[in-house]
Each structure stands twice: as C-alpha cells, then as structure tokens.
Amino acid sequence: MFPYPSGALHMGHLRVYTITDVIARFKRMQGHRLLYPMGWDAFGLPAENAAIERGLEPASWTQSNIAKMKGQLRAMNGDIDWSRELTTCDPSFYKHTQRLFLLLHQHGLAYQAESLVNYDPIDQTVLANEQVDANGFSWRSGAKVEKLNLKQWFLKITAFKEALLDDLDLLQQWPERVTTMQRNWLGRSKGANIKFDVVDSSGNAGSLQPISVFTTRPDTLLGVQYLCLSAKHPLVEHLSEQDAALNNFVNSLDSLPPESKQGYRLQGVYANGPLRFLDNVPESSAEPLPIYVSPYVVDSYGEGAVMGVPAHDSRDWEFWKQNSRGAPPRQVVFPPSEEAPEPAASIEKAFTSLGVLGKSYGKYAGLGSEEATQMIVSDLVKAGSHAQPSETWRLRDWLISRQRYWGTPIPIVHCPNCGAAPVPVDQLPIELPKIDGSSLKHRTGNPLDHAHDWVNTSCPKCSGPAKRDTDTMDTFMDSSWYMFRFTDPDNKSEPFSPQLADSNMPVDVYLGGVEHAILHLLYARFIGKFLATTSLWPAGAAPDIRGEPFKQQISQGMVHGKTFSDPDTGRFLRQDEVDLNDPAQPKTIASGRSPTISFEKMSKSKHNGVDPLSFIAKYGADVTRAHILFQAPVSEVLEWEEDRISGIQRWLGRIWRLVQSASASFPVHPACEPQPKQPFPFRVRRWVRLSSFEKTLKLATQRTASSITTSLSTTHALNTCISDLMSLTNTIVQPQGLFESQNPGTVYHTLSNLLRLLAPFTPAFAEECWQVLHSNIPYPYLPKYDHVPQQDLKGNGEGFSYQNSIFNYPIPMTFSLAKLEAWAASEKQTCAIMENGKLRATIEIEPIADTLSATEKEERVLDQIRKTTDGLKWLERASEVKGNKNWWKRIVVVQGGKTVNFVG
C-alpha cells in the first residue's frame, strides 16, 4: 500500500486495493492481529515535472494530491489503518532514509565512483540499468538514453548477489514468473574466460594485449568464426586513435539500437584462437579470426568481448549474416539423436541447444556439450593457462544518484580537505531547501545546484567550508524499506524498533504488479538482507527468513478498457463518436459502420478510461468491488465492461430481500426478558432431525465456507469466491418460498453464515444486512461468541438494538464439513434403474460421490444394486435374457445415483 500520489485514482488502484482489503478483512475475521497501513511514495520526477509545469512548489503539489487521493480511497470502503500513514517526502520519514544511507556507507556498501551511466536528456538525470528498457529508452520519459561518464553514488547490491539468487528458492509463495524475472536479471552465468591472442597482418603480437572472452559454451569453441568487441574495449579505444573511420563508427553508436548488428571490422589485426595449442583438433581452429566492433556487445558483460559462433548463437547468426560477406556458419554441435554427424555445408538457423560434437572434431567428437566443455577447458588450462573456469553476473551495483530536486538529499558533505564526509546522525534530516515553484519552470539541470545558501555549509569533520552533495536519491531507495517503518511509524530516534520489526516482519502478503519484479522487489530484498545483518532486524537473520521482507507476493493483472477504433484508419474513437444505443451492435456515427472493438490498457489517447469515483457514485462502492473481483482471476487482465454489473446488482438485491423477509418473520418480543417457558427460537437441530432442504442448506453453507477459506488463504481465486456466494444464494432462494417457511434457527444461521462470508467482499452492504437481520431478535437470544463483548449487545425497555459490527464476528468455521459430507454420503436415496432409458426398478442406495471417476461410479453403483433384493433380481433377469452377465456397454450415473441408466 504505497502508491505514487498522482492526484487521481485509476481503475488499477481500485482493483489492487479492493483485493488487499478483501484479504485484510478476511484475516481480521479469522482472529489475526492485522497491520494494514497506507503510505505515499511521494518523491520523484513525475511530481517535480508536474509542479514545474504549473509553476508550483513540488511539496505543495504533492500534499494537495495526497489529500485528494486519501478522500478517494475512503470512498472505496477500505479498512485501512490511517494511524500508520507514511509520506516519503516528509522530513520525519526521509530523515531515516538518510540514516539508512549512512548505515550502508558505514558498512562500505554506499560509495561514489566515476562510471559510464545512463543519462535521460529529457528529465536530465541519471537512470539505473533497471530503469532503461530493452531498446535503450527511459522507462519514465521515453527519451533515448545517452551514455555519460559521471561521478555517482552507488549501493553495493552485488555484495548480496549470491543470497539474492539462492534465496529465491525460499520464496515458495511468489509467482514463478516473478522469481524467474529476478533470476534472469541477477544473471549468474557459469563458464570460462578464454584468451585469444591479437596479432597484426604479419602475424606478430607486438604490444597488443590478448582479448579475454567469457563464454558459457566452451563446447562451441571449435565453431568460433570472429570476435566482437564493445566500443569501450581497450583495443578499440587504442585503435580508434589511429583509424578515423573506426572513430566515426564508435561515435555513431549512440544513435543505433542496443541490439543493432551493424559492425565495423578492425583493420590490420586478427585474433588467434587457443585451440591451436592442442593436438588432434581441426585445422580450421587455427585460422586467424576477424575482429569487429558492434553495439550488441555490452561493456558490462564479461570483459566487453564475445566470441562469435554463428551456428550456435542467434545474435551471432544475425551479425554474421550482415557482416560476413557470405561465409557459411560452421556447425560443431548437433542434436544428440544425430550421433555426431559430419558438418553440413549450410544450415538454416542457429542450433542453440546442448548436444553432441560432430565427427570431424578430433578427440572431442561424439562428446556431449557438458563433457566437451569440461575437457576443452581442462586441456587449455594444461596447455598454458589459455582458459580459466569462471562465472559472471548481469547484476550491477545500484546507481542511486539523481540530478533533480524532488528526492531525499544525500547526507554527504564534500570538503576540499576531508573529502566526502558523512553528515552526523544528530544533524539529520538534511531537509530540502524551499524553492519557488515558478523559478523552476524555465531552468534546466539540477535546481539544488543553484540553492547556494543550502549548498554552502561547513565540514562536519574539520569545520572548514564545504558543499553539500546536490544529488538526491532514487525514489526506489524510499520504497526499499518503508514496510519496516510501517511497524513503528512514530519513532523519532530510530528508523524503527528492532523489537517491533522482529514481531511484525516479514510482510505476510504483498500485492503489486509484475512491473516491479526487478525494481522495487529486488531493491527491497537487498535492503532486507542488509538490515538482517544489523541490530535493526535481528530476527531477519533466522534461517527461515534470511532477510527476505515479503513471505508471499501476489501479482495482479492490469485493467483494460473497451476500446473503439475506426475500421479504415485505425484511429481511436471517443465515446461520443460511437452510437451505443444497442450495446451489442455499436456503430460509428460518422460512417454507420461497426467499429473495431478491442480491450487495451486504459489511457487518455485511446479514450477508454473509466473514472472509478464516478463509477462508485453511480453504482455504489460494494457493487463496484464485487464487479471487479468477479470479472477475472486476480493475476489476469481484467477487461472492464460496465454492462455486466447488472448481474451483481440483482444478486445483492436478492440477498437484501432475503434478509428483510427473514428479519420480519422472526418472533418479536416487546419486553426485555423472554416469557417463561418460551422455546429458544434459534436453536440448531441435530443433523438427523433436519429436513432434506435443511441438510442441503447446511452442507452448501459449509462447502462455500471451505472454498472461500481456501481461496482467501492460498489460491486467491477471488472471482470464484463471488461465484460460490452466488451459488449459495441460489441454493437458498431457488425453491420458491421454501426457505422462509423453515425453522427460524435454520433461517437465521444460514443467513448469518452467508453475510459473514460476504462481509470481506461487500463490507458496507453486509454490515447493513447484519443490522437488519438482528433488528427483531431479543437480547437473550442473540448469538454468543466468546470473543465478542456482550456489553456491545444492548437492550432497553422499548426493544433491543444490535450495535456490534459484523467484522467482530468470525468467518464461519469449516471443521464440521468432513463430518457433514460423511453423513450426507451415508444416507439412502431413491434410485431409478433404467435400461436404455426405460424404467425397470426403483431401489434405495447411498449417494454416489461426483468426485469419483466414471469407472469408480460404475463399480460403486453395481455393488449397491447387488445388495438390494429388487436390484439384484432385475440384474440377474436382464443378464439371463441377454445371455451375458456383463451385457451393458456402459452405465450412466446421474445426480449422484438418483438415476442409473444401463446402456446396452
């Protein structure tokens, strides 16, 4: 519960907070002590840019948005604990973010270094690797990211890389796709560093240093046909001083996509592969290799060099096709089923799987990829350290510097004598200076650079003149630890109490979109693991926690809106451009043709957005909540269609009428005390004394309670919860008038269970029904629960009132379901025996469970038929007439054995 305060809720907010609220209310009704708070991820570029556009100070703009969204959230009927509300831009919060930074710095995990960084030219700030998409664009502004060398602050997340990877196995309650995304982002690759000598056109090495290449596939070394280097590789930088064309190509790389296969061949140099030092290998392995430069080789992987194996790597295949001038890829590894064949003259695509080496590859012929890898590396080590087993990681240290105003100031002072000096803890927080919003509008760069009174300060070590660091922290720094602060939001001296962290952490359920898988969730895991090494979270070091801040993670799907577009031009149509008088057959007003209908992510440009508050105002919060939950499973995309909400309205209206009717039928007692000898009206009779319909109600109620408990505890299939509650409602009302005529105890307890199961989903509606249900029940007859204070049930001379909330009562227990199922299964029912659809006999048998397979049902029904006189007599006579003991082709068991049809 940590949204960015944009100022307006969207349907995505409404969905996620409805889901969390349902789970929270259910857990509370189960008797759990609950922590369900709310906070605001209030720093960041969007707020700063929005404020600049309006000539406002970011602080006032943000606080105004928070006030609006807080009112909107209250309209959703959420049960949020507002006493723990946090705001990251409040100095009382970011004081402790700064304290956490200093703690990391103290442990050597926060450091400043000059590095080639991602720079967003529109937002004019640095981005972490995780904030740049696969095509090299900023995740926030969409700008083409540039590469600059700047001195920046980093957090050493790589110090925890093994734990971050290995402990993914501990997160059994996380979606597999999220752990897979993190596993891939951490990117541990096991392989070997292979050395290639570099020679000039005459074959002389001279002063040229060997090229070290990391590869996970040494088994493909026999298929190397070129080397490719990144633009920052030392050999490229050296040669670009002498080669103007190479220098021009390197300078043009920023304009090319990162995955571009455009290459430049280095002039006058070649690489010699290390296999030439081994015996019994093909002569082709000793051929000089061309060396290229290309943007598809990244500096951060290995040492900025790859060995090109076109036949066994799809990227190398594409590069070779574009740059080799027709030379065919050389395949050396083949599918295992082909038993080491001869190499083909040409191949159609790269074979990237593991396999076996071909017959032409000497001592390695016929070896599987893994065995060949081990042998080749071992042989190269023995031949003179031409290879070394190694591993590499994709993960890089977390760059947290941002050159903008609206963020947590970095608590470092730069002194010409002392260097970078940490601000003492007792001087925190280092608050942002007040800046006139109108002055920001036409100013580029970091506004803090111009806040001279704030920048100029004294060194905390030598008291000499110094300057504050003008970078602010990445907003993910704030959201990496907020869950700990929720446990102790008013602590002024510490980020949080270790005792409260130990008793409340880790978080039991975290719900958020999959887009946070390698951003917020990865950073939060890092900070959690760090805190577990400190005195702030001692229990976090336990072997069953290992610093993991979230036990369970649920990823909700997005909300897509119904989108209309012109069938000729593809232009998105506004609602007023579409005739919706017949919703089933909409027409484009301009042309009269049917528009193209699709469901897409809601946006202003597609005219498919829905204002959640307008929807709540029109239908009510609880109807809207139930509609959201019913439309799609939590993890899937919700395709928003307003027309379908009528079914939810009818269902809740049916329950309302049931409750009103039941309440009116209960005995009314004008006096405070019941009359002597008056029977207790709400006693639940024993199973054997219940009518058939009462047994059906009791069993259906227990089954629904069991299903909902499972869904809200483990599977989180909330759409099936609504479906189950609808089915239970139908079971109650389908026999017209039968329910109302039942024993008052049956009526009361059935509706009590229904409403308590309904309460987490539609809280206000269930609360109102609960009050109506009890409006005519005298105090002595009100249901008693041990944990409900009886003083909350009050009576007076004029009647009785029921003042306790439904949420103080428990979710119906399901401990008796197995016993009820057994009782129901043991009772006899009338069975009509049919032969090819014609009635032959009626007998009494036990019900046949629907969960059995068709074969098991046949065996069970035959066994029971043979145990009855009439059934056995018919079966023997039919077998005698047919001349075959097992004359039927199949037996169809209908409605648990109420009808059994022998098909001959």
XYZ file of C-alpha atoms in Angstrom, residues 68 83 135 189 242 253 255 274 284 289 311 330 336 382 567 610 632 648 687 752 784 824 841 852 883 886:
26
model
C -7.375 14.227 -2.833
C -2.804 5.914 12.022
C 15.600 -0.729 -26.651
C 26.433 -17.409 -15.870
C 44.783 5.735 -35.486
C 26.854 4.053 -31.830
C 22.239 6.607 -32.482
C 43.709 -21.017 -28.229
C 40.099 -24.627 -39.102
C 39.765 -14.620 -36.792
C 25.979 -21.624 -35.886
C 30.314 -23.588 -39.069
C 22.004 -35.810 -29.534
C 47.118 -27.602 -19.015
C -12.033 0.182 -39.105
C -13.061 4.839 -16.600
C -11.326 -12.013 -13.819
C -24.041 -8.167 -9.372
C -28.425 -33.480 11.559
C -25.674 -15.319 9.344
C -22.946 -15.675 21.513
C -24.771 -36.990 3.655
C -36.883 -50.799 -10.958
C -15.372 -40.421 -8.442
C -27.259 -64.278 -22.355
C -21.975 -58.075 -18.283
